[in-house]
């Protein structure tokens, strides 16, 4: 169980023991589905040990069985709280939100307003009464018809259909048969029937990347090998069914995580751009989807580290020189990096302004100010102008390994 869920259960136990949690809220929480008949039937597990640890740490009068039931409830109903700055920062258990059923192609999403990121915000005199009561917003991702069920995505929509279905079964005990899973499975089967050799080669390629990623702890060159293997994806990028329904997103995310930990920001950028252009437009419902907005902020974070707009801990000027040199070898110049940083930021502004997460606008404005402050002295005052566009687009197409026709489709989808 993630540490955030452990802390959330401890919080509920402490609030209950101290008589701070209203009985009505306690009843709403304990009335949620727990799947305890399935989980308890497994006998003693790590969750049992966790319940005993919580009881010991909190010195609670609550029984271990009740605490374990709260863990089951939290595991089955809690929702991660993502942010545009810090990624996931915890989980939320809201009995109303927990009632939403799942779809891998949802019509609603959750957004935590920025004013809730400050300490003691519920007592702030600078916020309205409505703002002080507003911890999370339910945002429609498309037009919703009267009587249509509200559906929320319990899993990361960018992962493969097999991973989504496995997670739904392991964490929530149901077999997802939503339209997205059904269409993904059909597309995979159709392509395998039409081009069995292609599908087989794709599986061999993904297996090689995954094998390198599995050796990260014992092979110091595993990340480099995995990143090099990712460049062999070009033959498959003409077939969106392969890279949007399979393991491509998880492999890219694995490389991004390890590259950031190892201060290989150039490799992290290449893979985050693969997700930005190839995966996210196909997998996220709604142009203004909050989760997609958060991922765009994180993409800009990597740009900023490379372009010296920000300085992550432990990063030196020599590191940046190496990143820029490595990207230049891949035909991505510093000028093109500046151009794409500005273009992605401008697209982010359009998405925020056109959606319901307008509280993020000040963060966009901050990114724009940083670009003006740090990047204008580099050279041309019109670094986002049309004169930079042709070379920048060509360099991005080369970096991603796309043919011209596929690049036009991908570019149009990413900004639509």
PDB file of C-alpha atoms in Angstrom, residues 250-376:
ATOM      1  CA  UNK A 250       5.020   2.499 -19.372  1.00  0.00           C
ATOM      2  CA  UNK A 251       8.464   2.085 -20.925  1.00  0.00           C
ATOM      3  CA  UNK A 252       8.740   5.819 -21.572  1.00  0.00           C
ATOM      4  CA  UNK A 253       7.612   6.600 -18.011  1.00  0.00           C
ATOM      5  CA  UNK A 254      10.142   4.136 -16.606  1.00  0.00           C
ATOM      6  CA  UNK A 255      12.948   5.839 -18.517  1.00  0.00           C
ATOM      7  CA  UNK A 256      11.749   9.310 -17.475  1.00  0.00           C
ATOM      8  CA  UNK A 257      11.734   8.350 -13.793  1.00  0.00           C
ATOM      9  CA  UNK A 258      15.197   6.805 -13.850  1.00  0.00           C
ATOM     10  CA  UNK A 259      16.615   9.554 -16.070  1.00  0.00           C
ATOM     11  CA  UNK A 260      15.462  12.250 -13.654  1.00  0.00           C
ATOM     12  CA  UNK A 261      16.895  10.326 -10.710  1.00  0.00           C
ATOM     13  CA  UNK A 262      20.176   9.956 -12.573  1.00  0.00           C
ATOM     14  CA  UNK A 263      20.254  13.593 -13.761  1.00  0.00           C
ATOM     15  CA  UNK A 264      19.931  12.555 -17.410  1.00  0.00           C
ATOM     16  CA  UNK A 265      17.429  15.304 -18.181  1.00  0.00           C
ATOM     17  CA  UNK A 266      18.070  15.098 -21.915  1.00  0.00           C
ATOM     18  CA  UNK A 267      16.827  11.504 -21.968  1.00  0.00           C
ATOM     19  CA  UNK A 268      13.904  12.437 -19.727  1.00  0.00           C
ATOM     20  CA  UNK A 269      12.921  15.192 -22.153  1.00  0.00           C
ATOM     21  CA  UNK A 270      13.004  12.917 -25.209  1.00  0.00           C
ATOM     22  CA  UNK A 271      10.653  10.464 -23.535  1.00  0.00           C
ATOM     23  CA  UNK A 272       8.331  13.051 -22.038  1.00  0.00           C
ATOM     24  CA  UNK A 273       7.980  14.506 -25.553  1.00  0.00           C
ATOM     25  CA  UNK A 274       7.133  11.041 -26.856  1.00  0.00           C
ATOM     26  CA  UNK A 275       4.291  10.939 -24.354  1.00  0.00           C
ATOM     27  CA  UNK A 276       3.268  14.541 -25.032  1.00  0.00           C
ATOM     28  CA  UNK A 277       2.905  14.074 -28.779  1.00  0.00           C
ATOM     29  CA  UNK A 278       2.200  10.376 -29.283  1.00  0.00           C
ATOM     30  CA  UNK A 279       0.279   9.164 -26.236  1.00  0.00           C
ATOM     31  CA  UNK A 280      -1.482  11.894 -24.267  1.00  0.00           C
ATOM     32  CA  UNK A 281      -3.607  13.270 -27.153  1.00  0.00           C
ATOM     33  CA  UNK A 282      -4.915   9.754 -27.851  1.00  0.00           C
ATOM     34  CA  UNK A 283      -5.526   8.725 -24.252  1.00  0.00           C
ATOM     35  CA  UNK A 284      -6.794  11.778 -22.356  1.00  0.00           C
ATOM     36  CA  UNK A 285     -10.436  12.698 -22.847  1.00  0.00           C
ATOM     37  CA  UNK A 286     -10.991  16.436 -23.167  1.00  0.00           C
ATOM     38  CA  UNK A 287      -8.676  19.219 -24.290  1.00  0.00           C
ATOM     39  CA  UNK A 288      -8.789  20.728 -20.793  1.00  0.00           C
ATOM     40  CA  UNK A 289      -8.383  17.450 -18.862  1.00  0.00           C
ATOM     41  CA  UNK A 290      -6.713  18.457 -15.543  1.00  0.00           C
ATOM     42  CA  UNK A 291      -4.413  15.424 -15.489  1.00  0.00           C
ATOM     43  CA  UNK A 292      -3.140  16.269 -18.958  1.00  0.00           C
ATOM     44  CA  UNK A 293      -2.604  19.871 -17.845  1.00  0.00           C
ATOM     45  CA  UNK A 294      -0.543  18.647 -14.875  1.00  0.00           C
ATOM     46  CA  UNK A 295       1.591  16.509 -17.169  1.00  0.00           C
ATOM     47  CA  UNK A 296       2.205  19.511 -19.414  1.00  0.00           C
ATOM     48  CA  UNK A 297       3.459  21.508 -16.414  1.00  0.00           C
ATOM     49  CA  UNK A 298       5.850  18.677 -15.609  1.00  0.00           C
ATOM     50  CA  UNK A 299       7.033  18.648 -19.237  1.00  0.00           C
ATOM     51  CA  UNK A 300       7.836  22.352 -18.902  1.00  0.00           C
ATOM     52  CA  UNK A 301       9.768  21.586 -15.695  1.00  0.00           C
ATOM     53  CA  UNK A 302      12.178  19.428 -17.690  1.00  0.00           C
ATOM     54  CA  UNK A 303      12.546  22.088 -20.388  1.00  0.00           C
ATOM     55  CA  UNK A 304      13.283  24.634 -17.656  1.00  0.00           C
ATOM     56  CA  UNK A 305      16.022  22.532 -16.085  1.00  0.00           C
ATOM     57  CA  UNK A 306      17.776  22.080 -19.426  1.00  0.00           C
ATOM     58  CA  UNK A 307      17.409  25.741 -20.420  1.00  0.00           C
ATOM     59  CA  UNK A 308      18.582  27.001 -16.991  1.00  0.00           C
ATOM     60  CA  UNK A 309      15.262  28.614 -16.127  1.00  0.00           C
ATOM     61  CA  UNK A 310      15.311  26.503 -12.979  1.00  0.00           C
ATOM     62  CA  UNK A 311      18.049  24.551 -11.226  1.00  0.00           C
ATOM     63  CA  UNK A 312      17.149  21.193  -9.672  1.00  0.00           C
ATOM     64  CA  UNK A 313      19.281  20.098  -6.698  1.00  0.00           C
ATOM     65  CA  UNK A 314      22.691  18.805  -7.701  1.00  0.00           C
ATOM     66  CA  UNK A 315      22.559  20.088 -11.292  1.00  0.00           C
ATOM     67  CA  UNK A 316      25.608  21.945 -12.614  1.00  0.00           C
ATOM     68  CA  UNK A 317      26.365  23.988 -15.731  1.00  0.00           C
ATOM     69  CA  UNK A 318      28.450  21.071 -16.982  1.00  0.00           C
ATOM     70  CA  UNK A 319      25.379  18.852 -16.728  1.00  0.00           C
ATOM     71  CA  UNK A 320      23.426  21.299 -18.879  1.00  0.00           C
ATOM     72  CA  UNK A 321      26.185  21.492 -21.452  1.00  0.00           C
ATOM     73  CA  UNK A 322      26.165  17.710 -21.720  1.00  0.00           C
ATOM     74  CA  UNK A 323      22.346  17.618 -22.072  1.00  0.00           C
ATOM     75  CA  UNK A 324      22.387  20.243 -24.810  1.00  0.00           C
ATOM     76  CA  UNK A 325      25.251  18.466 -26.572  1.00  0.00           C
ATOM     77  CA  UNK A 326      23.423  15.134 -26.466  1.00  0.00           C
ATOM     78  CA  UNK A 327      20.222  16.714 -27.790  1.00  0.00           C
ATOM     79  CA  UNK A 328      22.180  18.468 -30.528  1.00  0.00           C
ATOM     80  CA  UNK A 329      23.545  15.091 -31.655  1.00  0.00           C
ATOM     81  CA  UNK A 330      19.910  14.071 -32.046  1.00  0.00           C
ATOM     82  CA  UNK A 331      19.369  17.222 -34.136  1.00  0.00           C
ATOM     83  CA  UNK A 332      17.476  19.147 -31.464  1.00  0.00           C
ATOM     84  CA  UNK A 333      19.113  22.577 -31.169  1.00  0.00           C
ATOM     85  CA  UNK A 334      18.862  24.942 -28.231  1.00  0.00           C
ATOM     86  CA  UNK A 335      16.903  27.358 -30.409  1.00  0.00           C
ATOM     87  CA  UNK A 336      14.330  24.637 -31.108  1.00  0.00           C
ATOM     88  CA  UNK A 337      14.126  23.823 -27.411  1.00  0.00           C
ATOM     89  CA  UNK A 338      13.313  27.462 -26.709  1.00  0.00           C
ATOM     90  CA  UNK A 339      10.737  27.486 -29.500  1.00  0.00           C
ATOM     91  CA  UNK A 340       8.967  24.338 -28.287  1.00  0.00           C
ATOM     92  CA  UNK A 341       9.048  25.458 -24.681  1.00  0.00           C
ATOM     93  CA  UNK A 342       7.220  28.629 -25.744  1.00  0.00           C
ATOM     94  CA  UNK A 343       4.789  26.821 -28.046  1.00  0.00           C
ATOM     95  CA  UNK A 344       3.825  24.202 -25.472  1.00  0.00           C
ATOM     96  CA  UNK A 345       3.374  26.936 -22.869  1.00  0.00           C
ATOM     97  CA  UNK A 346       1.135  28.924 -25.250  1.00  0.00           C
ATOM     98  CA  UNK A 347      -0.965  25.825 -25.925  1.00  0.00           C
ATOM     99  CA  UNK A 348      -1.215  25.225 -22.181  1.00  0.00           C
ATOM    100  CA  UNK A 349      -2.592  28.746 -21.731  1.00  0.00           C
ATOM    101  CA  UNK A 350      -5.291  28.100 -24.356  1.00  0.00           C
ATOM    102  CA  UNK A 351      -6.296  24.886 -22.635  1.00  0.00           C
ATOM    103  CA  UNK A 352      -6.449  26.457 -19.178  1.00  0.00           C
ATOM    104  CA  UNK A 353      -8.399  29.472 -20.407  1.00  0.00           C
ATOM    105  CA  UNK A 354     -10.869  27.218 -22.206  1.00  0.00           C
ATOM    106  CA  UNK A 355     -11.470  24.879 -19.280  1.00  0.00           C
ATOM    107  CA  UNK A 356     -12.676  24.898 -15.698  1.00  0.00           C
ATOM    108  CA  UNK A 357      -9.224  24.918 -14.045  1.00  0.00           C
ATOM    109  CA  UNK A 358      -8.655  28.646 -14.419  1.00  0.00           C
ATOM    110  CA  UNK A 359      -6.971  28.770 -11.019  1.00  0.00           C
ATOM    111  CA  UNK A 360      -3.944  27.329 -12.858  1.00  0.00           C
ATOM    112  CA  UNK A 361      -3.659  30.419 -15.015  1.00  0.00           C
ATOM    113  CA  UNK A 362      -1.299  32.222 -12.636  1.00  0.00           C
ATOM    114  CA  UNK A 363       1.096  29.262 -12.941  1.00  0.00           C
ATOM    115  CA  UNK A 364       1.003  29.600 -16.717  1.00  0.00           C
ATOM    116  CA  UNK A 365       1.672  33.329 -16.420  1.00  0.00           C
ATOM    117  CA  UNK A 366       4.648  32.558 -14.191  1.00  0.00           C
ATOM    118  CA  UNK A 367       6.058  30.245 -16.886  1.00  0.00           C
ATOM    119  CA  UNK A 368       5.562  32.955 -19.493  1.00  0.00           C
ATOM    120  CA  UNK A 369       7.359  35.505 -17.334  1.00  0.00           C
ATOM    121  CA  UNK A 370      10.231  33.084 -16.812  1.00  0.00           C
ATOM    122  CA  UNK A 371      10.553  32.608 -20.552  1.00  0.00           C
ATOM    123  CA  UNK A 372      10.692  36.349 -21.143  1.00  0.00           C
ATOM    124  CA  UNK A 373      13.174  36.864 -18.323  1.00  0.00           C
ATOM    125  CA  UNK A 374      15.556  33.983 -18.973  1.00  0.00           C
ATOM    126  CA  UNK A 375      15.346  33.206 -22.671  1.00  0.00           C
ATOM    127  CA  UNK A 376      15.006  36.539 -24.459  1.00  0.00           C
TER     128      UNK A 376
END
